[in-house]
PDB file of C-alpha atoms in Angstrom:
ATOM      1  CA  MET A  72      -0.004  -0.028  -0.002  1.00  0.00           C
ATOM      2  CA  CYS A  73       1.340   3.366  -1.014  1.00  0.00           C
ATOM      3  CA  ALA A  74       1.252   6.449   1.315  1.00  0.00           C
ATOM      4  CA  GLU A  75       2.270   9.098  -1.150  1.00  0.00           C
ATOM      5  CA  SER A  76       0.414  12.316  -1.826  1.00  0.00           C
ATOM      6  CA  THR A  77      -1.399  13.480  -4.943  1.00  0.00           C
ATOM      7  CA  LEU A  78      -3.181  16.502  -6.299  1.00  0.00           C
ATOM      8  CA  LYS A  79      -6.841  16.266  -7.235  1.00  0.00           C
ATOM      9  CA  CYS A  80      -8.445  19.243  -8.885  1.00  0.00           C
ATOM     10  CA  GLY A  81     -11.976  19.710 -10.139  1.00  0.00           C
ATOM     11  CA  ALA A  82     -14.962  21.971  -9.792  1.00  0.00           C
ATOM     12  CA  GLY A  83     -14.510  21.971  -6.002  1.00  0.00           C
ATOM     13  CA  GLY A  84     -10.829  23.017  -6.117  1.00  0.00           C
ATOM     14  CA  CYS A  85      -7.561  21.208  -5.412  1.00  0.00           C
ATOM     15  CA  LEU A  86      -7.491  18.733  -2.575  1.00  0.00           C
ATOM     16  CA  ASP A  87      -4.685  17.014  -0.709  1.00  0.00           C
ATOM     17  CA  THR A  88      -5.263  13.303  -0.900  1.00  0.00           C
ATOM     18  CA  VAL A  89      -3.381  10.126  -0.023  1.00  0.00           C
ATOM     19  CA  LEU A  90      -2.887   7.324  -2.483  1.00  0.00           C
ATOM     20  CA  SER A  91      -3.994   3.830  -1.574  1.00  0.00           C
ATOM     21  CA  GLY A  92      -2.750   1.430  -4.220  1.00  0.00           C
ATOM     22  CA  THR A  93      -3.648   2.834  -7.659  1.00  0.00           C
ATOM     23  CA  THR A  94      -6.477   5.116  -6.630  1.00  0.00           C
ATOM     24  CA  ASN A  95      -6.745   8.030  -4.240  1.00  0.00           C
ATOM     25  CA  VAL A  96      -9.315   8.245  -1.433  1.00  0.00           C
ATOM     26  CA  GLU A  97     -11.874   9.674  -3.831  1.00  0.00           C
ATOM     27  CA  GLY A  98     -11.475   6.550  -6.038  1.00  0.00           C
ATOM     28  CA  ASP A  99      -9.789   8.423  -8.907  1.00  0.00           C
ATOM     29  CA  ARG A 100      -6.909   6.822 -10.798  1.00  0.00           C
ATOM     30  CA  VAL A 101      -3.650   8.571 -10.057  1.00  0.00           C
ATOM     31  CA  GLY A 102      -0.930   9.103 -12.642  1.00  0.00           C
ATOM     32  CA  THR A 103       2.576  10.465 -12.225  1.00  0.00           C
ATOM     33  CA  LEU A 104       4.619  13.186 -13.957  1.00  0.00           C
ATOM     34  CA  TYR A 105       8.300  12.303 -13.769  1.00  0.00           C
ATOM     35  CA  TYR A 106      10.633  15.296 -14.088  1.00  0.00           C
ATOM     36  CA  GLY A 107      14.222  15.188 -15.211  1.00  0.00           C
ATOM     37  CA  ASP A 108      16.708  12.375 -15.026  1.00  0.00           C
ATOM     38  CA  SER A 109      16.290  12.068 -11.259  1.00  0.00           C
ATOM     39  CA  ARG A 110      12.798  10.661 -11.775  1.00  0.00           C
ATOM     40  CA  PHE A 111      11.386  13.287  -9.385  1.00  0.00           C
ATOM     41  CA  ALA A 112       7.747  12.217  -9.186  1.00  0.00           C
ATOM     42  CA  ILE A 113       4.677  14.506  -9.016  1.00  0.00           C
ATOM     43  CA  HIS A 114       1.484  12.524  -8.433  1.00  0.00           C
ATOM     44  CA  ILE A 115      -1.541  14.010 -10.103  1.00  0.00           C
ATOM     45  CA  ASP A 116      -4.946  12.401 -10.766  1.00  0.00           C
ATOM     46  CA  ASP A 117      -5.212  11.018 -14.308  1.00  0.00           C
ATOM     47  CA  ARG A 118      -7.857  13.461 -15.514  1.00  0.00           C
ATOM     48  CA  THR A 119      -5.819  16.529 -14.463  1.00  0.00           C
ATOM     49  CA  LEU A 120      -2.571  14.943 -15.732  1.00  0.00           C
ATOM     50  CA  ALA A 121      -4.141  14.326 -19.194  1.00  0.00           C
ATOM     51  CA  HIS A 122      -5.002  18.067 -19.453  1.00  0.00           C
ATOM     52  CA  LEU A 123      -1.609  19.177 -18.140  1.00  0.00           C
ATOM     53  CA  ALA A 124       0.120  16.872 -20.640  1.00  0.00           C
ATOM     54  CA  VAL A 125      -1.631  18.528 -23.601  1.00  0.00           C
ATOM     55  CA  VAL A 126      -0.736  22.014 -22.400  1.00  0.00           C
ATOM     56  CA  ILE A 127       2.872  21.147 -21.484  1.00  0.00           C
ATOM     57  CA  VAL A 128       3.588  19.284 -24.746  1.00  0.00           C
ATOM     58  CA  ASN A 129       2.098  22.083 -26.855  1.00  0.00           C
ATOM     59  CA  LYS A 130       4.313  24.669 -25.126  1.00  0.00           C
ATOM     60  CA  LEU A 131       7.405  22.480 -25.490  1.00  0.00           C
ATOM     61  CA  ARG A 132       6.712  21.889 -29.172  1.00  0.00           C
ATOM     62  CA  ARG A 133       6.871  25.673 -29.622  1.00  0.00           C
ATOM     63  CA  GLY A 134      10.238  25.694 -27.806  1.00  0.00           C
ATOM     64  CA  GLU A 135       8.768  27.596 -24.784  1.00  0.00           C
ATOM     65  CA  SER A 136      10.135  27.216 -21.269  1.00  0.00           C
ATOM     66  CA  PHE A 137       7.961  27.966 -18.235  1.00  0.00           C
ATOM     67  CA  THR A 138       7.404  27.237 -14.556  1.00  0.00           C
ATOM     68  CA  PHE A 139       4.907  24.698 -13.201  1.00  0.00           C
ATOM     69  CA  SER A 140       3.857  25.236  -9.602  1.00  0.00           C
ATOM     70  CA  TRP A 141       1.583  23.216  -7.305  1.00  0.00           C
ATOM     71  CA  THR A 142       0.530  23.191  -3.701  1.00  0.00           C
ATOM     72  CA  LYS A 143       2.187  20.504  -1.650  1.00  0.00           C
ATOM     73  CA  SER A 144       0.052  18.087   0.361  1.00  0.00           C
ATOM     74  CA  ARG A 145      -0.114  17.907   4.126  1.00  0.00           C
ATOM     75  CA  SER A 146       2.069  14.777   4.076  1.00  0.00           C
ATOM     76  CA  GLU A 147       4.736  16.761   2.200  1.00  0.00           C
ATOM     77  CA  GLY A 148       4.672  19.557   4.780  1.00  0.00           C
ATOM     78  CA  HIS A 149       2.378  22.052   3.084  1.00  0.00           C
ATOM     79  CA  GLY A 150       3.758  24.937   1.010  1.00  0.00           C
ATOM     80  CA  ARG A 151       4.289  25.103  -2.714  1.00  0.00           C
ATOM     81  CA  SER A 152       6.711  23.592  -5.162  1.00  0.00           C
ATOM     82  CA  THR A 153       7.844  24.923  -8.560  1.00  0.00           C
ATOM     83  CA  ILE A 154       9.846  23.317 -11.349  1.00  0.00           C
ATOM     84  CA  TRP A 155      11.296  24.862 -14.504  1.00  0.00           C
ATOM     85  CA  VAL A 156       9.931  23.061 -17.582  1.00  0.00           C
ATOM     86  CA  SER A 157      12.121  23.326 -20.647  1.00  0.00           C
ATOM     87  CA  PRO A 158      12.646  21.326 -23.855  1.00  0.00           C
ATOM     88  CA  SER A 159      16.041  20.322 -22.411  1.00  0.00           C
ATOM     89  CA  PHE A 160      14.531  18.519 -19.411  1.00  0.00           C
ATOM     90  CA  PRO A 161      13.004  15.075 -19.930  1.00  0.00           C
ATOM     91  CA  LEU A 162       9.362  14.529 -18.842  1.00  0.00           C
ATOM     92  CA  HIS A 163       7.512  11.283 -18.617  1.00  0.00           C
ATOM     93  CA  PHE A 164       3.750  11.186 -18.160  1.00  0.00           C
ATOM     94  CA  GLU A 165       2.544   7.909 -16.640  1.00  0.00           C
ATOM     95  CA  PHE A 166      -1.169   7.272 -16.320  1.00  0.00           C
ATOM     96  CA  ASP A 167      -2.529   4.667 -13.906  1.00  0.00           C
ATOM     97  CA  GLY A 168      -5.716   4.009 -15.878  1.00  0.00           C
ATOM     98  CA  ASN A 169      -5.730   2.294 -19.263  1.00  0.00           C
ATOM     99  CA  LYS A 170      -8.417   4.511 -20.757  1.00  0.00           C
ATOM    100  CA  SER A 171      -7.820   8.111 -21.831  1.00  0.00           C
ATOM    101  CA  PRO A 172     -10.221  10.540 -20.247  1.00  0.00           C
ATOM    102  CA  SER A 173     -12.167  12.882 -22.538  1.00  0.00           C
ATOM    103  CA  LEU A 174     -10.738  16.355 -22.572  1.00  0.00           C
ATOM    104  CA  ASN A 175     -12.515  19.534 -21.504  1.00  0.00           C
ATOM    105  CA  ARG A 176     -11.691  22.172 -24.127  1.00  0.00           C
ATOM    106  CA  ARG A 177     -12.482  25.072 -21.746  1.00  0.00           C
ATOM    107  CA  TRP A 178     -10.116  23.651 -19.161  1.00  0.00           C
ATOM    108  CA  LEU A 179      -7.348  23.247 -21.747  1.00  0.00           C
ATOM    109  CA  GLU A 180      -7.828  26.879 -22.823  1.00  0.00           C
ATOM    110  CA  GLU A 181      -7.762  28.125 -19.226  1.00  0.00           C
ATOM    111  CA  LEU A 182      -4.623  26.109 -18.378  1.00  0.00           C
ATOM    112  CA  ALA A 183      -2.907  27.318 -21.563  1.00  0.00           C
ATOM    113  CA  LEU A 184      -3.821  30.927 -20.757  1.00  0.00           C
ATOM    114  CA  VAL A 185      -2.448  30.645 -17.210  1.00  0.00           C
ATOM    115  CA  ALA A 186       0.721  28.903 -18.494  1.00  0.00           C
ATOM    116  CA  GLY A 187       1.382  31.811 -20.850  1.00  0.00           C
ATOM    117  CA  GLY A 188       1.325  34.352 -18.033  1.00  0.00           C
ATOM    118  CA  GLY A 189       4.159  35.514 -15.834  1.00  0.00           C
ATOM    119  CA  GLY A 190       3.283  33.080 -13.038  1.00  0.00           C
ATOM    120  CA  GLY A 191       3.633  30.005 -15.273  1.00  0.00           C
ATOM    121  CA  LEU A 192       1.432  26.925 -15.264  1.00  0.00           C
ATOM    122  CA  VAL A 193      -0.666  26.223 -12.190  1.00  0.00           C
ATOM    123  CA  ILE A 194      -3.587  23.867 -11.843  1.00  0.00           C
ATOM    124  CA  VAL A 195      -6.867  25.757 -11.961  1.00  0.00           C
ATOM    125  CA  ASP A 196     -10.293  24.342 -11.203  1.00  0.00           C
ATOM    126  CA  GLU A 197     -11.950  22.441 -14.068  1.00  0.00           C
ATOM    127  CA  PRO A 198     -14.769  24.548 -15.480  1.00  0.00           C
ATOM    128  CA  PRO A 199     -18.118  22.898 -16.214  1.00  0.00           C
ATOM    129  CA  ASP A 200     -18.323  21.077 -19.532  1.00  0.00           C
ATOM    130  CA  GLY A 201     -19.383  23.321 -22.344  1.00  0.00           C
ATOM    131  CA  PRO A 202     -19.597  23.258 -26.114  1.00  0.00           C
ATOM    132  CA  GLY A 203     -16.502  21.541 -27.515  1.00  0.00           C
ATOM    133  CA  SER A 204     -15.836  19.581 -24.381  1.00  0.00           C
ATOM    134  CA  GLY A 205     -15.396  15.866 -24.359  1.00  0.00           C
ATOM    135  CA  LEU A 206     -12.524  15.849 -26.886  1.00  0.00           C
ATOM    136  CA  PRO A 207     -10.799  12.479 -27.156  1.00  0.00           C
ATOM    137  CA  ILE A 208      -7.180  12.541 -26.150  1.00  0.00           C
TER     138      ILE A 208
END
């Protein structure tokens, strides 16, 4: 049994959760973003990770570097963490579930807008589904 932390974000905001096997306490599948050669792991629920992957990969394809910040869980001692994301640093997105979640276009647009700002990419709440949502990944 795993006792690592994860981020879960949705309409109710970001929550600190504890992993139990391959799902968090809300029952969501939890994926992992590995950063750099050190395999520094950032645990993020699969749905959020799928959206972050699209935004991050699109920025890296354009040769853009940026920061990615998240709030640390209680088990990690609270606070925030930030990493520098650049085409020169390897990333590995690992999803726990075997099915790709549908993508919310509005959330992708909001994440991309935030990522283009001076504060870099941060996880924002998922907006309600609207026209154009439910895109396959």
